[in-house]
CSV table of N, CA and C in Angstrom, one decimal:
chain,number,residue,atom,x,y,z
A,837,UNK,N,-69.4,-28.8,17.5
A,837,UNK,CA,-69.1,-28.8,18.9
A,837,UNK,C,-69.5,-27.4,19.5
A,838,UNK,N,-70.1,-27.3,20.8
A,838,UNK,CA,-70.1,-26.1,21.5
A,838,UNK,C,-68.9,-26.0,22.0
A,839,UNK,N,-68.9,-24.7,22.2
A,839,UNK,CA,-68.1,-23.8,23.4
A,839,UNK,C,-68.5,-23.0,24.0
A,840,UNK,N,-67.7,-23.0,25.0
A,840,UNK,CA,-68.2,-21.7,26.4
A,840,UNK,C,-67.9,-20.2,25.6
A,841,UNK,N,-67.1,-19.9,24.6
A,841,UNK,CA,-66.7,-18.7,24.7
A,841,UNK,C,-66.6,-17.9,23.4
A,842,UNK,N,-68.0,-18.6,22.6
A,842,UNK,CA,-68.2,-18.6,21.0
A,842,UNK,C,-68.8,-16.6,21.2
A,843,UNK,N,-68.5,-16.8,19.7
A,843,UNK,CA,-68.7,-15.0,19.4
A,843,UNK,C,-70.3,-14.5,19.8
A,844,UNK,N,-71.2,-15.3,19.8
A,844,UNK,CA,-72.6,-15.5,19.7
A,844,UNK,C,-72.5,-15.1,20.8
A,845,UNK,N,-72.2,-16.1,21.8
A,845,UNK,CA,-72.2,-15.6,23.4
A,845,UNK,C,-71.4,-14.5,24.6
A,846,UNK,N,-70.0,-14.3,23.1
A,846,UNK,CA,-69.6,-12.9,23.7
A,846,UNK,C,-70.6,-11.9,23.1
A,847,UNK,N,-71.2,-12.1,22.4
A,847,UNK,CA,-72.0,-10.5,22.2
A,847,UNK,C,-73.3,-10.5,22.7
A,848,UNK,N,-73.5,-11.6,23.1
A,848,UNK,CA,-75.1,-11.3,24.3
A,848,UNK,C,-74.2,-11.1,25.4
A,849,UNK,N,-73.2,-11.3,26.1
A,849,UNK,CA,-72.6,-11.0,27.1
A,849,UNK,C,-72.4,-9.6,27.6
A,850,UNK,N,-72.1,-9.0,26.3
A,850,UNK,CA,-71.8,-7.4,25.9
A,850,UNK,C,-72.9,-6.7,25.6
A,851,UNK,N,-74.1,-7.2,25.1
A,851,UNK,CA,-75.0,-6.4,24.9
A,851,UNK,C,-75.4,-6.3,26.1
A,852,UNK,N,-76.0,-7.5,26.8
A,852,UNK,CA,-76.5,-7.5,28.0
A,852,UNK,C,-76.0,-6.4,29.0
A,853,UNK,N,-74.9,-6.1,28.9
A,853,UNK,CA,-74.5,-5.2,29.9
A,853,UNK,C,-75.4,-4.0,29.8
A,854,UNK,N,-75.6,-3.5,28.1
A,854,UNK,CA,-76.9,-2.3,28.2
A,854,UNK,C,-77.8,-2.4,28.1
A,855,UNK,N,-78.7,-3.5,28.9
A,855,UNK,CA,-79.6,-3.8,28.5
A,855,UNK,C,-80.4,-4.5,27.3
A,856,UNK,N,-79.6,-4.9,26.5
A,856,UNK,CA,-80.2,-5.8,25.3
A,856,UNK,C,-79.8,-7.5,25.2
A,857,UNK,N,-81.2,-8.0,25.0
A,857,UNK,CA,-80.9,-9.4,25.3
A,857,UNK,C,-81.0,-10.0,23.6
A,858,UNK,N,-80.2,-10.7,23.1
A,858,UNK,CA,-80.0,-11.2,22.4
A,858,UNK,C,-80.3,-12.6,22.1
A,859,UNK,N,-81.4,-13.1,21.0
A,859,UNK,CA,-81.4,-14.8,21.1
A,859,UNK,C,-81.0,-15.0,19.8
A,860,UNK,N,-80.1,-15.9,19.4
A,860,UNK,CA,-79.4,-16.6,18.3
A,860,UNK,C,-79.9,-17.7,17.8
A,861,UNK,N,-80.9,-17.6,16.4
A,861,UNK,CA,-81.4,-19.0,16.4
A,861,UNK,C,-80.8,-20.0,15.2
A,862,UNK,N,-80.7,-21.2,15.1
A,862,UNK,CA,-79.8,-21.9,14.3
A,862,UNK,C,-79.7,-21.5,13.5
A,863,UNK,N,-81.1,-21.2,12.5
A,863,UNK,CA,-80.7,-20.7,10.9
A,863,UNK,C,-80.1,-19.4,11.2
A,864,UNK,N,-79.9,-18.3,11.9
A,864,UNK,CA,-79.2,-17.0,12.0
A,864,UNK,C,-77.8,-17.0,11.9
A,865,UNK,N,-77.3,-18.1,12.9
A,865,UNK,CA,-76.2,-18.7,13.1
A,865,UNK,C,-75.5,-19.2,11.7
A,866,UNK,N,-76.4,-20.3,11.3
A,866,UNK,CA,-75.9,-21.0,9.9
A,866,UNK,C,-75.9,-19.9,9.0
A,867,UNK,N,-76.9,-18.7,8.2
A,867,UNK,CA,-76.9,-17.8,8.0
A,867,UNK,C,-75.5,-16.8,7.8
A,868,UNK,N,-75.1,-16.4,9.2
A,868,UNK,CA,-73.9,-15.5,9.2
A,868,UNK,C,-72.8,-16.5,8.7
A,869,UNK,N,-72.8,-17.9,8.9
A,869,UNK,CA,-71.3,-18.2,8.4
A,869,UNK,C,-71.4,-18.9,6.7
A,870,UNK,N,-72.4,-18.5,6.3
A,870,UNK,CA,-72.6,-18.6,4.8
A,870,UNK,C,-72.4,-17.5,4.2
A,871,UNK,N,-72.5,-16.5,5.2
A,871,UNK,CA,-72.3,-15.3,4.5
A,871,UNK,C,-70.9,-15.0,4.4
A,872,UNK,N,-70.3,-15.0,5.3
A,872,UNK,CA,-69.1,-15.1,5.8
A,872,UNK,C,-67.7,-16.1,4.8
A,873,UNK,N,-68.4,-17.2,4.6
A,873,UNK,CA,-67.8,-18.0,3.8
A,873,UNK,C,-67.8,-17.3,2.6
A,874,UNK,N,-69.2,-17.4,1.8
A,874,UNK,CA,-69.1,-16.8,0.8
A,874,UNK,C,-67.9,-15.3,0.9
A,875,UNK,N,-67.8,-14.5,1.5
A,875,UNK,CA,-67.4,-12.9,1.1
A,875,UNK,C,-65.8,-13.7,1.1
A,876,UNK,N,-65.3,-14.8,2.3
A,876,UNK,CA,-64.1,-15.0,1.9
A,876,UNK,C,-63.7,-16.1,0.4
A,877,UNK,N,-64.3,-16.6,0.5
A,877,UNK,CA,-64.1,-17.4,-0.9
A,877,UNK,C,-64.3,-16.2,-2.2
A,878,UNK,N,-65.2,-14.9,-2.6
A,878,UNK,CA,-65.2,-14.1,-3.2
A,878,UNK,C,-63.9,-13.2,-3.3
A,879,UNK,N,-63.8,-12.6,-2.0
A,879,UNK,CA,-62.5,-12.0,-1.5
A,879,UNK,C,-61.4,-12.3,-1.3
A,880,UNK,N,-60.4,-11.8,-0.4
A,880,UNK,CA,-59.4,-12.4,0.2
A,880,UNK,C,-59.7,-12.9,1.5
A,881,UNK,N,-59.4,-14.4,1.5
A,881,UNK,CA,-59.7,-15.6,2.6
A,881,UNK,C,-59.4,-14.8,3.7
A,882,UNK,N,-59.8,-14.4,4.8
A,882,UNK,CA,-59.3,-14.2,6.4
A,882,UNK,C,-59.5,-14.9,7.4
A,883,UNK,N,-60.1,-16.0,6.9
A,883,UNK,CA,-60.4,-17.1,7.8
A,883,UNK,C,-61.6,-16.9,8.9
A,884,UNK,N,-61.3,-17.2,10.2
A,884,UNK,CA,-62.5,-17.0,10.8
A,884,UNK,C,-62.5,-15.3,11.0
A,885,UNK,N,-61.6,-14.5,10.8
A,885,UNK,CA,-62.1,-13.0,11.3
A,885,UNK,C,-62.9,-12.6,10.4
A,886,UNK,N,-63.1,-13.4,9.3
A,886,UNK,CA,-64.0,-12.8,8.6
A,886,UNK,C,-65.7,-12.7,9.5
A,887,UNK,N,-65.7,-13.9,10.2
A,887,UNK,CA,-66.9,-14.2,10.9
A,887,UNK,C,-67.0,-13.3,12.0
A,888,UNK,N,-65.8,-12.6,12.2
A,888,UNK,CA,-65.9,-11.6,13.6
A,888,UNK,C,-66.4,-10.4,12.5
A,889,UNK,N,-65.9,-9.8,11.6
A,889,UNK,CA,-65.9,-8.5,10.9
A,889,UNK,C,-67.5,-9.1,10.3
A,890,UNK,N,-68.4,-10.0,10.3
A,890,UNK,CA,-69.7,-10.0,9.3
A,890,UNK,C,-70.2,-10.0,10.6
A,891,UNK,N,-69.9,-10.5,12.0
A,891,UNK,CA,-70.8,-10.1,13.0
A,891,UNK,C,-71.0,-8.4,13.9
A,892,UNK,N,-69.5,-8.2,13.7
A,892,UNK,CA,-70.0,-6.6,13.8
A,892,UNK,C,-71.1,-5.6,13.2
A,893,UNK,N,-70.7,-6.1,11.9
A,893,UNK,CA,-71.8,-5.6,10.6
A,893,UNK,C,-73.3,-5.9,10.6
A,894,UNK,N,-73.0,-6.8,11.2
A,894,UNK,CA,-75.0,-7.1,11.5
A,894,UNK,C,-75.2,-6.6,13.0
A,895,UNK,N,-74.4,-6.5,13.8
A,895,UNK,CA,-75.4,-5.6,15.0
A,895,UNK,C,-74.8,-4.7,15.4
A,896,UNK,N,-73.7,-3.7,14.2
A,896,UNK,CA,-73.2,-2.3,14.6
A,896,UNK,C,-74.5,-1.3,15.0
A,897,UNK,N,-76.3,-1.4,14.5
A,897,UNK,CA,-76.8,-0.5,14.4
A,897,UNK,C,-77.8,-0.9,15.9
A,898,UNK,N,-77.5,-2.1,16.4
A,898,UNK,CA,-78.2,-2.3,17.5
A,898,UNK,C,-77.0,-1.9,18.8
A,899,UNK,N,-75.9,-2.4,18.3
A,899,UNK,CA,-74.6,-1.5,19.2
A,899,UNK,C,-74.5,-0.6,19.7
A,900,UNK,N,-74.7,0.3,18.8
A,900,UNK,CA,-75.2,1.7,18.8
A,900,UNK,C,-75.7,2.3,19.5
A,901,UNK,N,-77.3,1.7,19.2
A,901,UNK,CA,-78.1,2.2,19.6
A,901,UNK,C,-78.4,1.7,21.5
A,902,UNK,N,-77.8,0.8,21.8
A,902,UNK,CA,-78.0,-0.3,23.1
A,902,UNK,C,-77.9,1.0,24.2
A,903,UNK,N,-79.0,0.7,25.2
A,903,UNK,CA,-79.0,1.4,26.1
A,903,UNK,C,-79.5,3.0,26.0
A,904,UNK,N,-80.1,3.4,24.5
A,904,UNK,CA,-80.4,4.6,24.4
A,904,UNK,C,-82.2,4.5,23.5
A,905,UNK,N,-83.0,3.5,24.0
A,905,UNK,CA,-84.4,3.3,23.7
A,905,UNK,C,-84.6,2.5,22.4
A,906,UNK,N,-83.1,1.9,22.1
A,906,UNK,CA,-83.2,0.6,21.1
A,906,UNK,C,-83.6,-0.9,21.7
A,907,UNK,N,-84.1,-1.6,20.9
A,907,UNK,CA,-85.0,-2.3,21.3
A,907,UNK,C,-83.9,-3.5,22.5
A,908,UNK,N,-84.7,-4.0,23.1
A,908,UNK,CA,-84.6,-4.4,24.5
A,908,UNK,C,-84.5,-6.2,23.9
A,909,UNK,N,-84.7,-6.6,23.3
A,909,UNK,CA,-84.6,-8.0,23.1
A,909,UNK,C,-84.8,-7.8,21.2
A,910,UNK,N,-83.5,-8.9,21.0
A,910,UNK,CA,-83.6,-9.1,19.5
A,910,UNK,C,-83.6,-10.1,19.1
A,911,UNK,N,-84.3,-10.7,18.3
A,911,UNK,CA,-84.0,-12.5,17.8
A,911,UNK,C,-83.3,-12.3,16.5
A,912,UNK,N,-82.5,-12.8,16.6
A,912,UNK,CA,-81.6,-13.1,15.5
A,912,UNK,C,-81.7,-14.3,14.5
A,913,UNK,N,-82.3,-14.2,13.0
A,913,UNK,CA,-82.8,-15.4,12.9
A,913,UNK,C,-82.4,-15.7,11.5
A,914,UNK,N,-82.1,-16.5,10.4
A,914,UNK,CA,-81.8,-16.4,9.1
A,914,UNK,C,-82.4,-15.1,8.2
A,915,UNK,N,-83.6,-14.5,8.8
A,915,UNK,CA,-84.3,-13.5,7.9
A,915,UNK,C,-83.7,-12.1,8.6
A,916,UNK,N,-83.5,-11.6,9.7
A,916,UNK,CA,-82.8,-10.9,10.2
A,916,UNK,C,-81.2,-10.7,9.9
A,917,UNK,N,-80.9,-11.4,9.7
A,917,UNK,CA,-79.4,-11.4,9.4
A,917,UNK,C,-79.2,-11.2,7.6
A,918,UNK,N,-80.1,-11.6,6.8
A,918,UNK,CA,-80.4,-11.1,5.3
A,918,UNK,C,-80.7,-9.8,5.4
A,919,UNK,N,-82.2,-9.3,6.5
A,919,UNK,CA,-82.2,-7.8,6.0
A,919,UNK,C,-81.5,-7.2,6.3
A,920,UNK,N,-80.4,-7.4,6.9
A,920,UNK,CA,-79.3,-6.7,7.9
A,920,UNK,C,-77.6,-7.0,6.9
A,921,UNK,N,-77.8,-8.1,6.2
A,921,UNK,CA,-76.1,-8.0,5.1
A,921,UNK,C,-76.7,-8.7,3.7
A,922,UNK,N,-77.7,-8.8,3.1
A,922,UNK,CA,-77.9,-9.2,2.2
A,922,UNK,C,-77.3,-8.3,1.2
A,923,UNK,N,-77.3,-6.8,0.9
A,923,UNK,CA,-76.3,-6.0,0.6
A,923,UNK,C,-74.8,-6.8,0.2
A,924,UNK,N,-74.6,-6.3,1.3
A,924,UNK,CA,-72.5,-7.1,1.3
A,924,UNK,C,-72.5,-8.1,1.1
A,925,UNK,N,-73.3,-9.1,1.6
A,925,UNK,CA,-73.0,-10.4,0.5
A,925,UNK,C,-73.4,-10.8,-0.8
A,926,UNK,N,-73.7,-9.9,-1.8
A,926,UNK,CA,-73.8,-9.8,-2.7
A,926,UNK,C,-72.8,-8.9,-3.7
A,927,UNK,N,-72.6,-8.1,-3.5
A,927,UNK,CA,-71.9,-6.9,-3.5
A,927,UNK,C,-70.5,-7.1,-3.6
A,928,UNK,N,-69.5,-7.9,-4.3
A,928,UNK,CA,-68.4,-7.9,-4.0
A,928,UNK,C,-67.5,-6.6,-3.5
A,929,UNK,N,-67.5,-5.6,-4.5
A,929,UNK,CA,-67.1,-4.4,-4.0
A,929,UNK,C,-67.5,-3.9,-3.0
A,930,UNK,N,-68.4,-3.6,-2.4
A,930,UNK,CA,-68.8,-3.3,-1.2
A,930,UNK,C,-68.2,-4.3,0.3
A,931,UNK,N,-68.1,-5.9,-0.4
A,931,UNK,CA,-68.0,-6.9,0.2
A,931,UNK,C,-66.1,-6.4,0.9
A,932,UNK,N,-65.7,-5.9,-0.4
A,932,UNK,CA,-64.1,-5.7,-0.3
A,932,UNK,C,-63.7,-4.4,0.8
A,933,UNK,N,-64.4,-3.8,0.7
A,933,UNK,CA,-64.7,-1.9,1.1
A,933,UNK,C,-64.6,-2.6,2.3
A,934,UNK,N,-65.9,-3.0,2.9
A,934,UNK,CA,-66.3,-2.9,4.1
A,934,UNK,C,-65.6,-3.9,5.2
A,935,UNK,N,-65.6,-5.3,4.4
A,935,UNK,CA,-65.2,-6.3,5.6
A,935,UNK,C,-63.5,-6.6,4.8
């Protein structure tokens, strides 16, 4: 099911504000909650916040940078979201550290 007020579209909401436009494409989408799954099934379960704390993690460095000559439009896409947490989803320890 959609909703009006999924995490995807609170953060193009939020980026938008500094000028960064964000597109979410299915496999990126499916992607983050495989990842997500997996670190809770490895870890301790947090349920969906785990999918808020793996989406931080993949655009803390575009966050960052928003509004200070980081890039202006990002597609977010199953391959983007690997080079960006393939690390911590592998990585139990790191997986525990971080998220």
């Amino acid at each position: 099911t959609q909703t009006d007020a999924c995490l995807t579209k609170q953060y193009e909401a939020l980026l938008t504000t500094e000028g960064v436009t964000l597109a979410f494409a299915a496999d990126g989408v499916r992607r983050l909650a495989e990842i997500a799954w997996s670190v809770n099934e490895r870890t301790e379960n947090i349920g969906a916040r785990r999918l808020y704390t793996v989406m931080e993690r993949l655009l803390e460095e575009v966050s960052f940078s928003a509004g200070q000559g980081g890039p202006e439009r990002l597609a977010i896409d199953a391959g983007y979201v690997d080079s960006r947490l393939a690390d911590l989803a592998k990585n139990e320890d790191l997986s525990r550290y971080v998220l």
